[in-house]
Coordinates of C-alpha atoms and ligand atoms in Angstrom, one line a residue:
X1 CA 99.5 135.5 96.2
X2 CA 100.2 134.8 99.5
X3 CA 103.2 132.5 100.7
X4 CA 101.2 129.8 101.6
X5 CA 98.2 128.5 101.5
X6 CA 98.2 127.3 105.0
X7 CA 100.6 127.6 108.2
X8 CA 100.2 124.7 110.8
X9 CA 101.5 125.4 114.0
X10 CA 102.7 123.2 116.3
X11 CA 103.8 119.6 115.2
X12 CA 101.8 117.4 117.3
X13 CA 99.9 114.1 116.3
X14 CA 97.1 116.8 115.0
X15 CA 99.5 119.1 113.6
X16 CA 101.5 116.9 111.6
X17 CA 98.5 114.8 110.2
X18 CA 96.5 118.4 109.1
X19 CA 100.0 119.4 107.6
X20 CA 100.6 116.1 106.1
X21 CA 96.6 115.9 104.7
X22 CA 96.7 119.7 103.3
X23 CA 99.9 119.0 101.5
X24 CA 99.5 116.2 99.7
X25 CA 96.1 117.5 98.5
X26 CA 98.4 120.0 96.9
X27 CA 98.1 123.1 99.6
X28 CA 101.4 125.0 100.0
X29 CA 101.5 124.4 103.6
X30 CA 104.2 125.5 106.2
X31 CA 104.7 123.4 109.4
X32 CA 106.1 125.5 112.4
X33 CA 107.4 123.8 115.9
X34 CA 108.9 125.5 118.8
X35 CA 111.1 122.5 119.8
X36 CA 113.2 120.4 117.7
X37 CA 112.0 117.8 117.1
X38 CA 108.5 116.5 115.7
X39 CA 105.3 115.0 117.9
X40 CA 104.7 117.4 120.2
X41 CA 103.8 114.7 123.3
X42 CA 104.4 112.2 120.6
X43 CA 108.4 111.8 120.7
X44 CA 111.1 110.0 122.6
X45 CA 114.7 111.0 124.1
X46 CA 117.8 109.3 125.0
X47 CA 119.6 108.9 128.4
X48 CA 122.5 107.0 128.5
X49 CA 121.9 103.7 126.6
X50 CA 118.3 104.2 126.5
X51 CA 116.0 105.9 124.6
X52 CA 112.7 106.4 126.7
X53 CA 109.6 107.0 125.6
X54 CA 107.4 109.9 126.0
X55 CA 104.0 109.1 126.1
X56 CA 102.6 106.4 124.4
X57 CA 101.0 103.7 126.8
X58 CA 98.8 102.1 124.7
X59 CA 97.6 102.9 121.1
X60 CA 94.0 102.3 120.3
X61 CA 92.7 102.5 116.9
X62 CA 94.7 100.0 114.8
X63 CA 93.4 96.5 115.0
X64 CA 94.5 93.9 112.4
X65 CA 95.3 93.8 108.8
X66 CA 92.4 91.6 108.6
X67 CA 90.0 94.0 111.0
X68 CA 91.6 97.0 110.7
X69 CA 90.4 100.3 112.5
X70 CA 90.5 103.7 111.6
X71 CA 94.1 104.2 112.3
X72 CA 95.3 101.9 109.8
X73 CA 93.2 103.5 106.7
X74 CA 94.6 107.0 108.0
X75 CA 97.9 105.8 107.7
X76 CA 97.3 104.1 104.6
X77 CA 96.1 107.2 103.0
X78 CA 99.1 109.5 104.4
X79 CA 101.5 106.9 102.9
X80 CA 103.2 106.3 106.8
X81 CA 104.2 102.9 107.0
X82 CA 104.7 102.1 110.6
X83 CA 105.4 98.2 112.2
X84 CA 103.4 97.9 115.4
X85 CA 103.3 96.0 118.4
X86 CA 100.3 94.6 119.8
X87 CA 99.3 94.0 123.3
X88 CA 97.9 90.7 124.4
X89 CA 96.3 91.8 127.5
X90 CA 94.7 95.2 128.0
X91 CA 96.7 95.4 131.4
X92 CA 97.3 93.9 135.0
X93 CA 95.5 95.6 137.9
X94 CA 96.9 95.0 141.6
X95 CA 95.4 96.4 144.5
X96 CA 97.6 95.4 146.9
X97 CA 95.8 92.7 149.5
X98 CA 92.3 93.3 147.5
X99 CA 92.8 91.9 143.9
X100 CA 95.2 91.3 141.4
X101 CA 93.6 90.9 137.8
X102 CA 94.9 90.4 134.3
X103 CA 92.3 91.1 131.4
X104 CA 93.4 89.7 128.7
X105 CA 92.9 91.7 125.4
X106 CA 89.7 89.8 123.8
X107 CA 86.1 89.5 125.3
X108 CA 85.7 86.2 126.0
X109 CA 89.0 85.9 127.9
X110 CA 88.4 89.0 129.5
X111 CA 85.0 87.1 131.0
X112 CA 86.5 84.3 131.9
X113 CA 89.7 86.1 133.9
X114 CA 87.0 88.2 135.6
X115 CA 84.9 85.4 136.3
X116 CA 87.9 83.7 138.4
X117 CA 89.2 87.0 139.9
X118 CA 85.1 87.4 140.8
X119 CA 83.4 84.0 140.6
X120 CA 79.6 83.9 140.3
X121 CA 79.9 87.4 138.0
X122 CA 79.9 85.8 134.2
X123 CA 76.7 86.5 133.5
X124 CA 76.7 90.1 134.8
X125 CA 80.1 90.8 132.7
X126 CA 78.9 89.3 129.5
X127 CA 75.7 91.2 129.6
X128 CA 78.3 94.7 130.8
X129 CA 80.0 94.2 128.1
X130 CA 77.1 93.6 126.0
X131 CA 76.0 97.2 126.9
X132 CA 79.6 98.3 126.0
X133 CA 79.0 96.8 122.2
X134 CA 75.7 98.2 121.9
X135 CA 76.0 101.5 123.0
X136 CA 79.2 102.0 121.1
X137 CA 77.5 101.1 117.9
X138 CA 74.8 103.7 118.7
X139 CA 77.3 106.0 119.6
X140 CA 79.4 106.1 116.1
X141 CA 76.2 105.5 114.3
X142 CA 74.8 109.0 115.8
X143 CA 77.9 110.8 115.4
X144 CA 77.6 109.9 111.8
X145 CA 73.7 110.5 111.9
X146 CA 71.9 113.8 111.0
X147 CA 69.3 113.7 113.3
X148 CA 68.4 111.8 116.1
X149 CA 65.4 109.3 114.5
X150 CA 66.0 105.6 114.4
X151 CA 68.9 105.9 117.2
X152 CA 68.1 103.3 119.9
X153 CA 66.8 105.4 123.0
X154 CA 69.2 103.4 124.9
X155 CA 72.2 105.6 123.9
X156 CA 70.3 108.4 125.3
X157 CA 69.7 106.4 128.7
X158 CA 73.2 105.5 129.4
X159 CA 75.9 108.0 127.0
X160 CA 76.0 110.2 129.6
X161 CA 75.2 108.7 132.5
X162 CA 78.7 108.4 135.1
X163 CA 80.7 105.6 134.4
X164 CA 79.7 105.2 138.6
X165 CA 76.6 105.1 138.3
X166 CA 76.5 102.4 135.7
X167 CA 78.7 99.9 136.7
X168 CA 76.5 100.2 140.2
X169 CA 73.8 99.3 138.2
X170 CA 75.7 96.1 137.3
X171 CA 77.9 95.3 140.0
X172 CA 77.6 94.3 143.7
X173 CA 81.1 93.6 144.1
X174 CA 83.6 96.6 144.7
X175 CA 86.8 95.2 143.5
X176 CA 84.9 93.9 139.8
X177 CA 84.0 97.4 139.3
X178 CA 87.4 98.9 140.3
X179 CA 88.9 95.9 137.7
X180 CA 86.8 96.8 134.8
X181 CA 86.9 100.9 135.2
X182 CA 91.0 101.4 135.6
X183 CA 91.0 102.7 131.9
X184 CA 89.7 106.5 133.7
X185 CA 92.7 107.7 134.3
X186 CA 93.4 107.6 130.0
X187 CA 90.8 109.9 130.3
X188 CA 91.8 111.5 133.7
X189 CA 88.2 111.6 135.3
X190 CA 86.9 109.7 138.0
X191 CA 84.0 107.2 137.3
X192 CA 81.8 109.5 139.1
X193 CA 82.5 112.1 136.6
X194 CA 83.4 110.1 133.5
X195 CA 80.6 110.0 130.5
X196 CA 79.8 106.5 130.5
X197 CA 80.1 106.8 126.8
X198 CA 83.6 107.9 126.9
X199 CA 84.6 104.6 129.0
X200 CA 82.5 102.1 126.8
X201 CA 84.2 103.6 123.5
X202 CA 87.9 103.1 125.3
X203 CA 87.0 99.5 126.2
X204 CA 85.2 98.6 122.9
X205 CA 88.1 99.8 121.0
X206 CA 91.2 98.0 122.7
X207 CA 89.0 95.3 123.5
X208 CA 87.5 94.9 119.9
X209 CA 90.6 96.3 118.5
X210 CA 93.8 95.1 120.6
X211 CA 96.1 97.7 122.1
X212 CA 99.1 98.4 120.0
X213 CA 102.8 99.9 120.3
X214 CA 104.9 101.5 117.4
X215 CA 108.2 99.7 117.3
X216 CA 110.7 102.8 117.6
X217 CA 107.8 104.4 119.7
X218 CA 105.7 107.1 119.0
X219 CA 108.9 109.0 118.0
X220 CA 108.8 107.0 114.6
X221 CA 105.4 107.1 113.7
X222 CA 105.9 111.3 114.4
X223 CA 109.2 111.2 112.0
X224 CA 106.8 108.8 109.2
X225 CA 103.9 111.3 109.5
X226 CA 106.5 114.2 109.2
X227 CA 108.2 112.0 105.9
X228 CA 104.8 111.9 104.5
X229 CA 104.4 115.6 104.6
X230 CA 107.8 116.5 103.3
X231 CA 108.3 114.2 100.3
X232 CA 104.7 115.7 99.4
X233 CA 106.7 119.1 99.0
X234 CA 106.0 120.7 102.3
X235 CA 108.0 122.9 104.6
X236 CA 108.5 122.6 108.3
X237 CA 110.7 125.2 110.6
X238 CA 112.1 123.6 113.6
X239 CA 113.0 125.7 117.2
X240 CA 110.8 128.5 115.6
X241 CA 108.1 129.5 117.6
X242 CA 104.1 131.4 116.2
X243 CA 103.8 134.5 118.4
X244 CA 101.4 136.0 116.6
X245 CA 98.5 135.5 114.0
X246 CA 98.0 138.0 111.8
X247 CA 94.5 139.2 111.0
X248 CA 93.0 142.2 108.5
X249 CA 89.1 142.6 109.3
X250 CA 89.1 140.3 111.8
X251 CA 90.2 137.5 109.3
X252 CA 93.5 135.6 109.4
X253 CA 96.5 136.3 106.9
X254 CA 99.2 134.9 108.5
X255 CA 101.7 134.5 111.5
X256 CA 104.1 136.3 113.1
X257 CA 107.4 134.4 114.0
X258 CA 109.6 134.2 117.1
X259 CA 112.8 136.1 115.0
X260 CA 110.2 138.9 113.8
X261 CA 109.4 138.0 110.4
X262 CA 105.6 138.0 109.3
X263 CA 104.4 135.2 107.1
X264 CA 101.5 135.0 104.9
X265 CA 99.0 132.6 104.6
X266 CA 95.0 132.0 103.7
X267 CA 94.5 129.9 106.7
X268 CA 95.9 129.0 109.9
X269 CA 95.5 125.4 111.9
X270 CA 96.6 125.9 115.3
X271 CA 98.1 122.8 117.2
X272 CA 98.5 124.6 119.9
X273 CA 96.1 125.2 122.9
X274 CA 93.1 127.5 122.6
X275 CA 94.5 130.1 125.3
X276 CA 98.2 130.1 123.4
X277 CA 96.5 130.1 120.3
X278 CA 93.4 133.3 120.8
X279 CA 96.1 134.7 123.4
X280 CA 98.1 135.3 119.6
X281 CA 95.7 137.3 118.1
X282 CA 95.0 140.7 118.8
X283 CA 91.4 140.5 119.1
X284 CA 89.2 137.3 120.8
X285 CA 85.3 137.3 119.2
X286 CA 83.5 137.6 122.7
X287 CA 82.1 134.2 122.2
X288 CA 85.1 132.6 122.7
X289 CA 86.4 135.0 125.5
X290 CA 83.3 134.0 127.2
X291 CA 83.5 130.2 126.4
X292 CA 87.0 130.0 127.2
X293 CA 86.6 132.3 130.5
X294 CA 84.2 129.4 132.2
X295 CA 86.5 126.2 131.0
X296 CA 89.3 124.2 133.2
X297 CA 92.6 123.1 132.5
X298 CA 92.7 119.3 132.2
X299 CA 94.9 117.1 134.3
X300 CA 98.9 116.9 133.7
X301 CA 101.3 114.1 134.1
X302 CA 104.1 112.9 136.5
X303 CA 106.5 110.3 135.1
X304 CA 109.4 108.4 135.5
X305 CA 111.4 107.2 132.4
X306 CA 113.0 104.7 133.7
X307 CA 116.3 102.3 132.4
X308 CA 116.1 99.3 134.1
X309 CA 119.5 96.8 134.1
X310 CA 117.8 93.7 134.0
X311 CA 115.1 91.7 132.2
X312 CA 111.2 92.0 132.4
X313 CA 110.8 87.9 133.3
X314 CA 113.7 88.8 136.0
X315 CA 111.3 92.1 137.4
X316 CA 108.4 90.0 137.1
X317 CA 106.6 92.1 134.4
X318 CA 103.9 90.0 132.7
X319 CA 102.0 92.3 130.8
X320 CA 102.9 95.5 129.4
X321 CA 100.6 97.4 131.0
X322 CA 100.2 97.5 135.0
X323 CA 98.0 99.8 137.4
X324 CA 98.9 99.7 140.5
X325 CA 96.5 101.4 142.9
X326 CA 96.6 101.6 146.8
X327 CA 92.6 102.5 146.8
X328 CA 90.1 100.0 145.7
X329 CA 88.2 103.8 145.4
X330 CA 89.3 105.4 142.7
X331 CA 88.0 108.9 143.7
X332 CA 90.2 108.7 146.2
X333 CA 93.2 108.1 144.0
X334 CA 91.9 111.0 141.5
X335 CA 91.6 113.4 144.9
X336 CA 95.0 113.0 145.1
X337 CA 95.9 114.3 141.5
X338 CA 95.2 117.5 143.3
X339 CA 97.5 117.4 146.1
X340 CA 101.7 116.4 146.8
X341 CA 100.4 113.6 148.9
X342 CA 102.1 110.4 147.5
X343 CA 101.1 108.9 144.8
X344 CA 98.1 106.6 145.4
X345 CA 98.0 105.3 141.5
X346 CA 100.5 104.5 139.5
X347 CA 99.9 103.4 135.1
X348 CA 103.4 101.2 134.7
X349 CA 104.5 100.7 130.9
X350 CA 106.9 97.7 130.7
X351 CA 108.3 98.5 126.7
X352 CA 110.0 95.1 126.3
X353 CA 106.8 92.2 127.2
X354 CA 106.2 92.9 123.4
X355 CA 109.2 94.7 122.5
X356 CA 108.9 98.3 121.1
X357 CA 112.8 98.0 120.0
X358 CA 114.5 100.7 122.3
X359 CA 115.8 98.8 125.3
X360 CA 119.5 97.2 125.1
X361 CA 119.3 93.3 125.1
X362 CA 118.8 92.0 128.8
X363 CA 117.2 95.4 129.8
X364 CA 114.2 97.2 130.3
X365 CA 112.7 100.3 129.6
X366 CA 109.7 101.4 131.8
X367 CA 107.7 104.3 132.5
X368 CA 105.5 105.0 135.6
X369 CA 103.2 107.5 135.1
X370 CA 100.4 109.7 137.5
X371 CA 98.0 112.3 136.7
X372 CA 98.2 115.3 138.5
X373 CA 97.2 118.7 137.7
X374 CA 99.8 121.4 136.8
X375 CA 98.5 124.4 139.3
X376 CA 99.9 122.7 142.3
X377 CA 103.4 122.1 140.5
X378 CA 103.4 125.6 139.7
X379 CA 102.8 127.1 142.9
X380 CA 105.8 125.7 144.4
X381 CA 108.9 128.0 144.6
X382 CA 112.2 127.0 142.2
X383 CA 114.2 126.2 145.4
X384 CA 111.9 123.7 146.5
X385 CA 110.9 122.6 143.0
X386 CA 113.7 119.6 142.7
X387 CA 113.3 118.5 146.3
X388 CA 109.3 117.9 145.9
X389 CA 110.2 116.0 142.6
X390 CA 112.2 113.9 144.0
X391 CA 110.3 113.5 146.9
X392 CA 107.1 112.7 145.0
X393 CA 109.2 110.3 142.7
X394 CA 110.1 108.2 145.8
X395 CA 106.3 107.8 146.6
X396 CA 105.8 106.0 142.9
X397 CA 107.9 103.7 143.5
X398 CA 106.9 102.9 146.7
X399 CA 103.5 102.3 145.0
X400 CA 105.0 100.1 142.5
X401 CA 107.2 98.2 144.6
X402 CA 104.0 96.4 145.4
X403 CA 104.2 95.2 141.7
X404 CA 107.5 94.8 141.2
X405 CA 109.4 94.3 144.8
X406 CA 112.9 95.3 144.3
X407 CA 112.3 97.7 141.0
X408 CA 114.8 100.2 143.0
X409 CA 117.9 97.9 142.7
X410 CA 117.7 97.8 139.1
X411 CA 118.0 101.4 138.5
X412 CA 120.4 102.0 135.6
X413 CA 118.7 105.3 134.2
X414 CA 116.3 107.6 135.0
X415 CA 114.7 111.0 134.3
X416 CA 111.5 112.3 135.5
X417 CA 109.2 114.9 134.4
X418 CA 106.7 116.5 135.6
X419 CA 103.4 118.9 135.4
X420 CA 106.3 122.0 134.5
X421 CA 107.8 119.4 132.1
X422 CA 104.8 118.8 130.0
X423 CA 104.5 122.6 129.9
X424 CA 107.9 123.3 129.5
X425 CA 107.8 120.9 126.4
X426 CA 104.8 121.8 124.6
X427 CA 103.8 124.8 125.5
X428 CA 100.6 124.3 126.8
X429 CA 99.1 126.1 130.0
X430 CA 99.0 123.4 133.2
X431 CA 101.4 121.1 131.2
X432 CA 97.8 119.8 130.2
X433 CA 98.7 116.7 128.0
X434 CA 94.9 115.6 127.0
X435 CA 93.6 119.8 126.7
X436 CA 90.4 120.6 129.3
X437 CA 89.2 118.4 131.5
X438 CA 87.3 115.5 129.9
X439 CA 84.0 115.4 131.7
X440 CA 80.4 115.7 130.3
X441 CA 80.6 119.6 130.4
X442 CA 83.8 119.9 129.4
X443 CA 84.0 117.2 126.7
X444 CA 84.1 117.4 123.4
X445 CA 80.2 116.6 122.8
X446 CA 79.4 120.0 124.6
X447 CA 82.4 121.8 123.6
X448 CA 82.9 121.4 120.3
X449 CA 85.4 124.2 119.4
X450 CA 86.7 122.9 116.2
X451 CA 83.7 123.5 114.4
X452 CA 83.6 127.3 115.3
X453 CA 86.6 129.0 115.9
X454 CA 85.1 132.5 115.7
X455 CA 87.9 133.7 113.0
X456 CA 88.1 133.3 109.6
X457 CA 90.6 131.1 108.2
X458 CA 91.7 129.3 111.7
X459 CA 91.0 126.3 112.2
X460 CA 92.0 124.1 115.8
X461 CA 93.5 120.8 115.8
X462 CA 94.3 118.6 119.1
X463 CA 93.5 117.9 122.2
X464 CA 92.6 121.1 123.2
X465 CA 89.7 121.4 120.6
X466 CA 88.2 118.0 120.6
X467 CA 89.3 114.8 122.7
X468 CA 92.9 114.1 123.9
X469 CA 94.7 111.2 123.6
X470 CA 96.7 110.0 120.0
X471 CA 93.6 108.1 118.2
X472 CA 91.5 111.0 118.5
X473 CA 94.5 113.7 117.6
X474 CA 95.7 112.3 114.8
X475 CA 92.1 111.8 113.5
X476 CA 91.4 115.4 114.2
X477 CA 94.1 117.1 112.1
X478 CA 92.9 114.8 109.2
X479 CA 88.7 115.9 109.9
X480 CA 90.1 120.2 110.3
X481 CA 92.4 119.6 107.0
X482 CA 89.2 117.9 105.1
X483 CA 87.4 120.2 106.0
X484 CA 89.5 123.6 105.4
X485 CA 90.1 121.8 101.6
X486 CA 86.3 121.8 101.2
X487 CA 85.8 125.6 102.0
X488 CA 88.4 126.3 98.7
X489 CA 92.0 126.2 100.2
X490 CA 93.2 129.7 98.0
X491 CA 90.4 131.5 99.2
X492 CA 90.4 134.6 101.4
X493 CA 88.1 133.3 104.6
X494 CA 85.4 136.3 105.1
X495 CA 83.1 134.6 107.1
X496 CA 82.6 131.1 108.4
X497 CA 85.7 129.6 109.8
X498 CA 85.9 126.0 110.5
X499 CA 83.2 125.1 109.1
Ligands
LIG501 C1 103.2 111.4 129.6 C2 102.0 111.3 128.6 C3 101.4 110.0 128.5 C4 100.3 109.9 127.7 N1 99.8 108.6 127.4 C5 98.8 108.5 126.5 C6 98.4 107.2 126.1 O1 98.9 106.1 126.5 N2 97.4 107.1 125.1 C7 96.8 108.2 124.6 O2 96.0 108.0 123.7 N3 97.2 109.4 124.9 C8 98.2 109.6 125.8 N4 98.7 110.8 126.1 C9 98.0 112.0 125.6 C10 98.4 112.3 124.1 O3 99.8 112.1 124.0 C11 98.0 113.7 123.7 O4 96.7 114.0 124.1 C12 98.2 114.0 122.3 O5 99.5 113.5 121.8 C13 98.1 115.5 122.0 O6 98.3 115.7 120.6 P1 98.0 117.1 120.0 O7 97.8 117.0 118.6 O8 96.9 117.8 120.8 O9 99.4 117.9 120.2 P2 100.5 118.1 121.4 O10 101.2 116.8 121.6 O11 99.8 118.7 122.5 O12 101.5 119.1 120.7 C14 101.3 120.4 120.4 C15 102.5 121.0 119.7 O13 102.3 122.3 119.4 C16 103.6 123.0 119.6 N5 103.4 124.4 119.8 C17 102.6 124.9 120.9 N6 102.6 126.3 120.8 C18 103.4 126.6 119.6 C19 103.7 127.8 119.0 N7 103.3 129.0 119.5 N8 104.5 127.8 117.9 C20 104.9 126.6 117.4 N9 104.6 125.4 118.0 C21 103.9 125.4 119.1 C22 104.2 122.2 120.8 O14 105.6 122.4 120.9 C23 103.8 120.8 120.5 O15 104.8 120.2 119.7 C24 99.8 111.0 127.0 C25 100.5 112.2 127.1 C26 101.6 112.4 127.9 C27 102.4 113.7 128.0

């Protein structure tokens, strides 16, 4: 008899849900988080009279009570009641001097504000966004599929064709294609690397779907999912860190913790990213060595939580989600992810336009947020470290001073994090918040490393095993949990893991 049946490490959107879906199918299952608190990028903290919020810009996968996506029926089954928030418009984009759009969240309005921004365009968006329906159907219906026949050829045309490439196809006009493709950076790759699939399933889903909040932020749906697991009987260890998972004849049988003491356990689902998590075992099947040798770290973050002392109306935020850009090109904002140049883009999340409950009345709380990769935030030296954050914060709100003139006056609170935050915080090599880069050869369609994790008895959960983001994390734990249940949950894994 071991101690448990499974250990879950690392309390992330995927970790909690596998914990959560294990345990209240009656595993003995043991949750274990380095920091203190649940969610792993999925949490808030307080300054002052705020409480900001980490990272949740926009939540796809809900939709309504009465067209509910797959969010809702996860929920549902986990017991998690949650109240959210929805978003009327997908977001506001403002090139400064080239265009300044706001989609509304729904197709038809979402023409028509196009159509104005762009007029003589209808017809070319409605049929765009035709494509978007169609090949999004063909895309769930094949993942679902077991073999290609009776899929419409047209997935294969266009699923992985760059996001670039098609909107040329459809599009004369510059500033239309710019409008329509902002969602990349959610995915942190350029339309001229971004699987078209990838950007049709994103627009389908928050414009089908509506783009949500969690009143109390993604902090309480963490603490609900967490709730779920406990009153189901399972055990979770705060501040205590996996160093190690144990393995006899190259199969799992437990972990190792940070105050020494060893921990039995059939299986393992590892929340944490594929280098922490094969770095903690004392021997890597030369697959995976091999696989994991040729991969790159996705893209990292560099945001401002920011207490603002005055109302949205009075800062002139009309939708809750702004991009502010200084390129019409959007490679040219993604080449700069890669450098300390100033900011060129800029993803603005104004909490209180559909309040998520945290600000104080007649305040705000926003976030500005840039991608940029963790390597050249690591490089710099620890005395120059606070003067290049500080620098580089200066250039975001320069950028969003085109937005919002006057955003520095209101300045009650702020804090700002960056690429060494993100890593500092969860762990993860880079500060990588969605796992590897998300192109076609990185993806999770080429990449699959959930399915075959090369060890018996662990299984991988998150972002850095399938798709970032929170829809697809949360998803995952559930999918590695079902599927660990179906291999026999008390059973010694000899051969076959993650199957
Ligand atoms: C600033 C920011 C903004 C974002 N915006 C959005 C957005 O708007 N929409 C969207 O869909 N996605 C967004 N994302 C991405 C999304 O939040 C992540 O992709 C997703 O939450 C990752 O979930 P995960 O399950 O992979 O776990 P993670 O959140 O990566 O958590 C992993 C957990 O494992 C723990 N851990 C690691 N190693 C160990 C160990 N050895 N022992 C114990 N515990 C360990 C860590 O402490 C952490 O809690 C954003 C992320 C950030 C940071």
């Amino acid at each position: 008899m071991t101690d448990y049946d499974a250990i879950v490490v690392g309390a992330g959107n995927a970790g909690l849900t596998a914990a959560a879906t294990l345990q209240r199918a009656g595993a003995r299952t043991l949750l274990v988080e380095r920091h203190n608190v649940p969610g792993g990028c999925a949490t808030s903290f307080r300054r002052g009279r705020y409480e900001f919020e980490v990272a949740l810009h926009q939540l796809s996968g809900i939709g309504h009570e009465g067209q509910p996506f797959s969010l809702r029926g996860l929920f549902d089954e986990l017991d998690v009641n949650l109240d959210f928030v929805e978003e009327h418009d997908l977001y506001r984009i403002k090139v400064p001097g080239v265009l300044d759009v706001t989609l509304p969240a729904d197709w038809a309005g979402a023409v028509d504000a196009l159509e104005e921004a762009f007029p003589g365009n209808k017809d070319r968006v409605a049929k765009f966004f035709d494509l978007v329906r169609t090949l999004t159907f063909w895309q769930i219906t094949a993942m679902r599929a077991k073999s290609a026949d009776g899929i419409d050829p047209m997935l294969f045309r266009y699923a992985l064709r760059p996001t670039r490439d098609v909107l040329d196809e459809y599009f004369d006009d510059e500033g239309i294609k710019t409008a329509l493709s902002v969602y990349w950076t959610y995915m942190g790759q350029p339309p001229s690397a971004l699987p078209f699939q990838d950007m049709a399933l994103m627009l389908f889903a928050y414009l089908e779907f509506k783009p949500w909040h969690v009143r109390g932020g993604s902090q309480a749906m963490s603490t609900a999912i967490l709730d779920s697991f406990l009153r189901a009987g399972g055990e979770v260890r705060f501040n205590t860190a996996v160093t190690n998972i144990l393995t006899h004849n190259g199969a799992v049988t437990g972990v190792r913790l940070d105050d020494g003491s060893d921990i039995g356990a059939y299986h393992v689902v590892s929340n944490a990213s594929l280098p922490t998590t094969y770095g903690m075992l004392p021997d890597v099947p030369a697959a995976v060595r091999d696989d994991l040798s040729t991969r790159r770290l996705g893209v990292s973050g560099f945001v401002m939580h920011m207490g603002l002392d005055a109302t949205p109306a009075e800062l002139g935020f009309t939708t809750s989600t702004s991009f502010v850009n200084l390129d019409a090109d959007p490679e040219r904002t993604y080449a700069a992810m890669h450098t300390l140049s100033p900011a060129r883009g800029v993803c603005v999340s104004s909490y209180d336009v559909a309040p998520i409950g945290f600000a104080p009345s007649g305040a705000t709380h926003v976030s500005l947020m840039t991608l940029q990769y963790g390597d050249i935030w690591s490089k710099l030296s620890p005395r120059d470290y606070a003067r290049t954050k500080f620098a580089y914060a200066e250039t975001l709100l320069d950028v969003v001073e085109h937005l919002t003139p006057g955003i520095r006056d209101a300045i009650e609170e702020v804090d700002v994090a960056t690429p060494l935050t993100m890593a500092r915080y969860l762990g993860h090599p880079g500060g990588a918040i969605y796992g590897y880069d998300q192109d076609a050869t990185e993806g999770w369609l080429f990449r699959d490393s959930e399915r075959e994790t090369g060890v018996p008895g662990l299984h991988l959960a998150g972002s850095w095993a399938g798709a970032g983001g929170f829809q697809p994390t949360l998803q995952a734990g559930v999918r590695v949990a079902r599927r660990l249940l179906r291999t026999g949950v008390r059973e010694r894994q000899t051969q076959g893991a993650g199957r």
